[in-house]
Coordinates of C-alpha atoms and ligand atoms in Angstrom, one line a residue:
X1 CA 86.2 129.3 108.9
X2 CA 83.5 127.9 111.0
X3 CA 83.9 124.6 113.2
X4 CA 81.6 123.4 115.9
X5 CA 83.7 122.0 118.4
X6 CA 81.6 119.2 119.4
X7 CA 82.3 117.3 116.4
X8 CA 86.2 116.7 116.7
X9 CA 87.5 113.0 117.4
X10 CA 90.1 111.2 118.1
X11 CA 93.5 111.4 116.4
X12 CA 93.7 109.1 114.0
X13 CA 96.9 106.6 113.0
X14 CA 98.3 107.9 109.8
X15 CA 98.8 104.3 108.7
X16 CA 95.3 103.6 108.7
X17 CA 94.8 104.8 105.3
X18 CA 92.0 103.2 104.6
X19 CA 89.9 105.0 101.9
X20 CA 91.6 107.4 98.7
X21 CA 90.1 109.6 95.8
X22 CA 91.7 109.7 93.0
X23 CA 91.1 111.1 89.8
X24 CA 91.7 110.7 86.5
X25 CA 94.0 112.2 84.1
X26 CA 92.3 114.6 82.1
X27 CA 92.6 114.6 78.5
X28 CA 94.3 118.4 79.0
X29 CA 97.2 117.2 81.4
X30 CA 99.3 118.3 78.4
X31 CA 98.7 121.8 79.1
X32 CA 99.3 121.2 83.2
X33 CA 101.4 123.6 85.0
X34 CA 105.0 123.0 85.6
X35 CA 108.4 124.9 86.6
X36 CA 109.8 122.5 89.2
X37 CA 110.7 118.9 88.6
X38 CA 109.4 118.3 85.2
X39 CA 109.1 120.7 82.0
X40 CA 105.7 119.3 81.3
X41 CA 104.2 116.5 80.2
X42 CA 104.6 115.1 76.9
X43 CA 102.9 111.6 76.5
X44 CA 99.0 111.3 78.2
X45 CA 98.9 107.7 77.4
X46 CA 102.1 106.7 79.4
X47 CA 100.5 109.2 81.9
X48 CA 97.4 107.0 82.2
X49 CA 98.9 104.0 82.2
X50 CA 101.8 105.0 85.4
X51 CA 98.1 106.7 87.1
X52 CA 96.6 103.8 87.0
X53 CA 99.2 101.7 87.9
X54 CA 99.8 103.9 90.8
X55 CA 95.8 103.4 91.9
X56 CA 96.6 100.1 91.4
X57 CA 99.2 100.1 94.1
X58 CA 97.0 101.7 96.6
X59 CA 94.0 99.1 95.8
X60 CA 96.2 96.3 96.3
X61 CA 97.8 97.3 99.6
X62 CA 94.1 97.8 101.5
X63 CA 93.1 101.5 100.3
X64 CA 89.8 101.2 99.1
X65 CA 90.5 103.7 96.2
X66 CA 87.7 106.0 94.1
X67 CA 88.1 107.5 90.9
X68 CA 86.5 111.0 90.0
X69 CA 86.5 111.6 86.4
X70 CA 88.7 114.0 84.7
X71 CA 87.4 117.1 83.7
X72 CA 89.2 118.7 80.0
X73 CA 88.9 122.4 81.4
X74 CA 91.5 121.3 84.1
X75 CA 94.9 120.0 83.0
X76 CA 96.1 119.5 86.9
X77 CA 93.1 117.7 88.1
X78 CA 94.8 114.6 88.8
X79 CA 96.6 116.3 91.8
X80 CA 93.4 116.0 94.1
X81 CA 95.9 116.6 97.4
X82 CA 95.5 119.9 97.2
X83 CA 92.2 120.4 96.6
X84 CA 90.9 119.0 100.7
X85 CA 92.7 117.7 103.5
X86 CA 90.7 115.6 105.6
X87 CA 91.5 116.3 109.1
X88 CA 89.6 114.9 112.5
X89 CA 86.4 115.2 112.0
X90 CA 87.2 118.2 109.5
X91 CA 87.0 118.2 106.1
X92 CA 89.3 122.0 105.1
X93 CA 88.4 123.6 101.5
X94 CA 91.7 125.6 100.9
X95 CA 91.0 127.8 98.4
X96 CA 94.2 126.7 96.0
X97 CA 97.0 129.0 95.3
X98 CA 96.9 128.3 91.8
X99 CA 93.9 130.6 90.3
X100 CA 93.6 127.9 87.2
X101 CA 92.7 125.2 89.6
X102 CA 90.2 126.6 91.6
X103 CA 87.3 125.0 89.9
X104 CA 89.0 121.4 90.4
X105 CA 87.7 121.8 93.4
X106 CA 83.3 121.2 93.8
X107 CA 83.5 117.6 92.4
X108 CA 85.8 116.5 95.5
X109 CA 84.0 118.4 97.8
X110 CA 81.1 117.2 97.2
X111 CA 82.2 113.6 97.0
X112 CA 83.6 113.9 100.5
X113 CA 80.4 115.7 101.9
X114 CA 78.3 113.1 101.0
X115 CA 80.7 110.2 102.1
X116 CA 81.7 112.1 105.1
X117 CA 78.2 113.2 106.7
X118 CA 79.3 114.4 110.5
X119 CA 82.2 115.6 108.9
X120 CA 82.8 119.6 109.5
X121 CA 83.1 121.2 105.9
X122 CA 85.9 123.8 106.7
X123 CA 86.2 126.6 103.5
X124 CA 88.9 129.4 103.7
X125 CA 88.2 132.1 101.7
X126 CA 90.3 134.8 99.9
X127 CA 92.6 136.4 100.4
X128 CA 93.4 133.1 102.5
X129 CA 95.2 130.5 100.0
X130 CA 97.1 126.9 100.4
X131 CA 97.3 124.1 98.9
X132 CA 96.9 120.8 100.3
X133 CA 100.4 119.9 99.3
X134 CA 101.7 122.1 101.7
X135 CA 100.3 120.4 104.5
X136 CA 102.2 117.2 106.5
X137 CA 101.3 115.6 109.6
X138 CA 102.8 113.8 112.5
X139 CA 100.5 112.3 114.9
X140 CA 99.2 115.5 116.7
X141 CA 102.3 117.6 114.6
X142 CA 101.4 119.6 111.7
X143 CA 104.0 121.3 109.4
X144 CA 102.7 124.0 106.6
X145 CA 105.3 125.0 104.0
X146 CA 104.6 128.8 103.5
X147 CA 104.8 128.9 99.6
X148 CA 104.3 130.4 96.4
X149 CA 100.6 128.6 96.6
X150 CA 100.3 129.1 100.6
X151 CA 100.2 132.2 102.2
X152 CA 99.9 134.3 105.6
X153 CA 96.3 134.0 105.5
X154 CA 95.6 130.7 104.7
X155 CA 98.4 129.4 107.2
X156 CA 96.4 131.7 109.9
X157 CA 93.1 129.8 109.0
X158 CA 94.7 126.1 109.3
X159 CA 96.0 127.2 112.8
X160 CA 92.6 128.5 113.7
X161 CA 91.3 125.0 112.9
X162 CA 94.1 122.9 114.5
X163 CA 94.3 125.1 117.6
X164 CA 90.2 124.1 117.7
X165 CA 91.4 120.2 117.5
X166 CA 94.0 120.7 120.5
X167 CA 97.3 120.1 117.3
X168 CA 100.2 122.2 116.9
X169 CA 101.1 123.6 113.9
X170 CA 104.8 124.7 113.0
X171 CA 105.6 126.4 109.7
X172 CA 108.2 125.9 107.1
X173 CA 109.3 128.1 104.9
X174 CA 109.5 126.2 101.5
X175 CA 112.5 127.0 99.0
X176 CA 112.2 129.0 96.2
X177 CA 113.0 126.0 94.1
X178 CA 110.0 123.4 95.6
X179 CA 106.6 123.9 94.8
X180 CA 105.3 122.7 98.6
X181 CA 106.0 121.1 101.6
X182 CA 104.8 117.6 100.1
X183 CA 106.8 117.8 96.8
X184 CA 109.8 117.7 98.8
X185 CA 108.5 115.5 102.0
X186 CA 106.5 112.9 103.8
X187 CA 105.8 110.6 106.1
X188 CA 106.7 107.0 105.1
X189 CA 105.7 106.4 108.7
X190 CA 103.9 107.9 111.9
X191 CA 107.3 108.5 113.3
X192 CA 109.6 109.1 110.1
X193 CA 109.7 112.7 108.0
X194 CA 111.9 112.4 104.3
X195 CA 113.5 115.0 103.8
X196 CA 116.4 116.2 100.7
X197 CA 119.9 118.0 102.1
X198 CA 119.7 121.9 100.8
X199 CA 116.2 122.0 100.6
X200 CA 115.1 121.9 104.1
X201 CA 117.0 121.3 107.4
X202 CA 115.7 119.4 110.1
X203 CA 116.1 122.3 112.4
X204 CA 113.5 124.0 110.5
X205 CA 111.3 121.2 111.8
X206 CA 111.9 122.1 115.5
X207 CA 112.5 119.5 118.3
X208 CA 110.4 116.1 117.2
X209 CA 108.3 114.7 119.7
X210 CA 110.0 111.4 121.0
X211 CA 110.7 108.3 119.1
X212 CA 110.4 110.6 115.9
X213 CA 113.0 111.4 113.6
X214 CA 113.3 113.8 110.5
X215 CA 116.0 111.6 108.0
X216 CA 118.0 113.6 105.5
X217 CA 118.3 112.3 101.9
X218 CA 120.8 113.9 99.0
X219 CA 119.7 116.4 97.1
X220 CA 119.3 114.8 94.0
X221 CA 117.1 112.1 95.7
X222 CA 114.3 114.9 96.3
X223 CA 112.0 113.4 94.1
X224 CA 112.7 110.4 96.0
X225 CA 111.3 112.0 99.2
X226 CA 107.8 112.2 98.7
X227 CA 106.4 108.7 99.1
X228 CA 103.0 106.8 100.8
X229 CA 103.6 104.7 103.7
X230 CA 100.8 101.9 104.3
X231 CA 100.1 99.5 106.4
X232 CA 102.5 96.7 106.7
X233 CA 105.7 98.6 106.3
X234 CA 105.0 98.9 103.1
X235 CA 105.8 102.2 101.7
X236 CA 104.5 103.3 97.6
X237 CA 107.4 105.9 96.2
X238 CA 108.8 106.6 93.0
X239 CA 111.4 104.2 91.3
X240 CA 115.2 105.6 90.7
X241 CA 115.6 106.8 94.0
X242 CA 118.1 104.1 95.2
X243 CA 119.3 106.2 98.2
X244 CA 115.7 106.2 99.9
X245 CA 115.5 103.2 98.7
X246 CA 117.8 101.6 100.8
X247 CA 117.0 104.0 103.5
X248 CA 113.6 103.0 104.2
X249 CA 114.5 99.1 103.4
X250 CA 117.2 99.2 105.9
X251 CA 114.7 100.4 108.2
X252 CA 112.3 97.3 107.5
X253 CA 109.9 98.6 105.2
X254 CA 108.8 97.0 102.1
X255 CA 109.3 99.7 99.3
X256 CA 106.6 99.1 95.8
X257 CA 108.5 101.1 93.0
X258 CA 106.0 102.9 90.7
X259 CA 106.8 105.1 87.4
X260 CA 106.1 108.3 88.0
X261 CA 107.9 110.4 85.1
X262 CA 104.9 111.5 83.4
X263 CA 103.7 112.8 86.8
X264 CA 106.9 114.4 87.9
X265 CA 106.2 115.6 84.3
X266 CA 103.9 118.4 85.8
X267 CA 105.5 118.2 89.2
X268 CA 103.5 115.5 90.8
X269 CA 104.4 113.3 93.3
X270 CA 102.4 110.6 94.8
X271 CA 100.6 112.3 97.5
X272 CA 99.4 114.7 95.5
X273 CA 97.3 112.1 93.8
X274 CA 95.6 111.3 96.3
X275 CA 93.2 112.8 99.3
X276 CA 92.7 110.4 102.2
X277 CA 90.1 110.3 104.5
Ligands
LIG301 C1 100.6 122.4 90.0 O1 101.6 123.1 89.6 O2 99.7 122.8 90.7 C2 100.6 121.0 89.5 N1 101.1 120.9 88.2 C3 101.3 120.0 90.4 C4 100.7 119.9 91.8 C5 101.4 119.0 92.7 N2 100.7 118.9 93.9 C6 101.3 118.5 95.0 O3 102.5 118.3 95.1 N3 100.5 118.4 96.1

């Protein structure tokens, strides 16, 4: 990857999530893939409707939120996450670990070339692979889930990058039953990391840099763990999680409950329908 150093900034806040793409359910998503959470999806107008609804969301809490259209030759379109990960300056191209989703890819690039002019474009190349989704972030603290979709490679071209920007990067070896770091994680907050018991530990995380903590949900509530925190303490994650629920509500933030079943359908959760930047 090639990155001129003189274009790196400042950190950013992770709750300054000011701008989203998104994109549209394609007319395909029946066909998308799926062997984690869901079976598959089985109803494309419910899937609409709980995508926009979920857009929705982000519009109304301050994201100023873009739609790319669908495209029929790729049933997982809508999960843009792992397509680019904006990062400091840096916009990364992984090249996705799933060979039928490779050419979901040019439309979002190019969106986020031409928004983001200043911008390093950053594009691995084989045998490198990852997927966006395997990628979390804590202030200056990266995590990468070494996956079925992320390997060796790819992880060795994110740290080339981060190393560049002065961040650390730690990896995190992603269970056999998760797809990626994301489905089973995130950030509600700059100093909070969801995770589900069994799945990951929060040793596997390594010592958290002060006034952070990594909070361990049950198992059954991993789903639950992958949510979008916003400004305001309000925090987007899926409905008919009640323990994070009252987790992250006990901690002060304002939870907005979305249906995500036809998502979680092709094992979607919410970040993954979205790139930030
Ligand atoms: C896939 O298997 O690639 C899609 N059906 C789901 C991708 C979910 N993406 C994410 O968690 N970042």
């Amino acid at each position: 990857m090639d990155h001129r150093p003189e274009l790196t900034m400042a950190t950013v806040r992770l709750d300054q999530k000011s701008r989203a793409i998104v994109r549209s359910i394609s007319e395909s998503y029946i066909n998308a893939i799926a062997n984690y959470f869901g079976s598959g999806p089985t109803d494309i107008a419910a899937a609409k409707s709980q995508h926009k609804a979920y857009a929705d969301a982000l519009s109304a809490n301050g994201v100023e939120v873009t739609t790319l259209e669908a495209d029929q030759d790729y049933p997982d379109c809508v999960f843009v996450e792992d397509q680019a990960v904006v990062i400091d300056g840096h916009v990364l191209l992984p090249v996705p670990g799933h060979e039928s989703r490779r050419g979901e890819q040019p439309p979002i690039a190019d969106f986020l070339s031409d928004q983001l002019q200043g911008h390093q474009i950053c594009k691995m190349e084989p045998p490198a692979m990852m997927d966006g989704g395997d990628i979390l972030r804590i202030g200056d603290l990266f995590f990468v889930g070494r996956s079925t979709r992320t390997n060796d490679a790819g992880i060795s071209e994110l740290k080339d990058l981060l190393d560049h920007l002065g961040h650390e990067l730690r990896v995190i070896d992603i269970p056999a039953q998760a797809l990626h770091l994301t489905s089973i994680s995130s950030t509600p907050s700059d100093n909070l990391i969801l995770i589900p018991e069994e799945y990951l530990t929060p040793e596997s995380f390594g010592e958290m840099p002060e006034g952070c903590e990594v909070i361990v949900m049950p198992k059954e509530e991993v789903y639950g763990c992958n949510t979008i925190g916003l400004p305001g303490n309000k925090v987007l994650m899926a409905d008919g999680y009640p323990a994070v629920q009252a987790e992250l509500e006990s901690r002060g933030f304002e939870c907005i409950l979305l249906d995500m079943s036809q998502i979680r359908a092709a094992d979607g959760s919410l970040t993954c329908c979205s790139v930030f930047y």
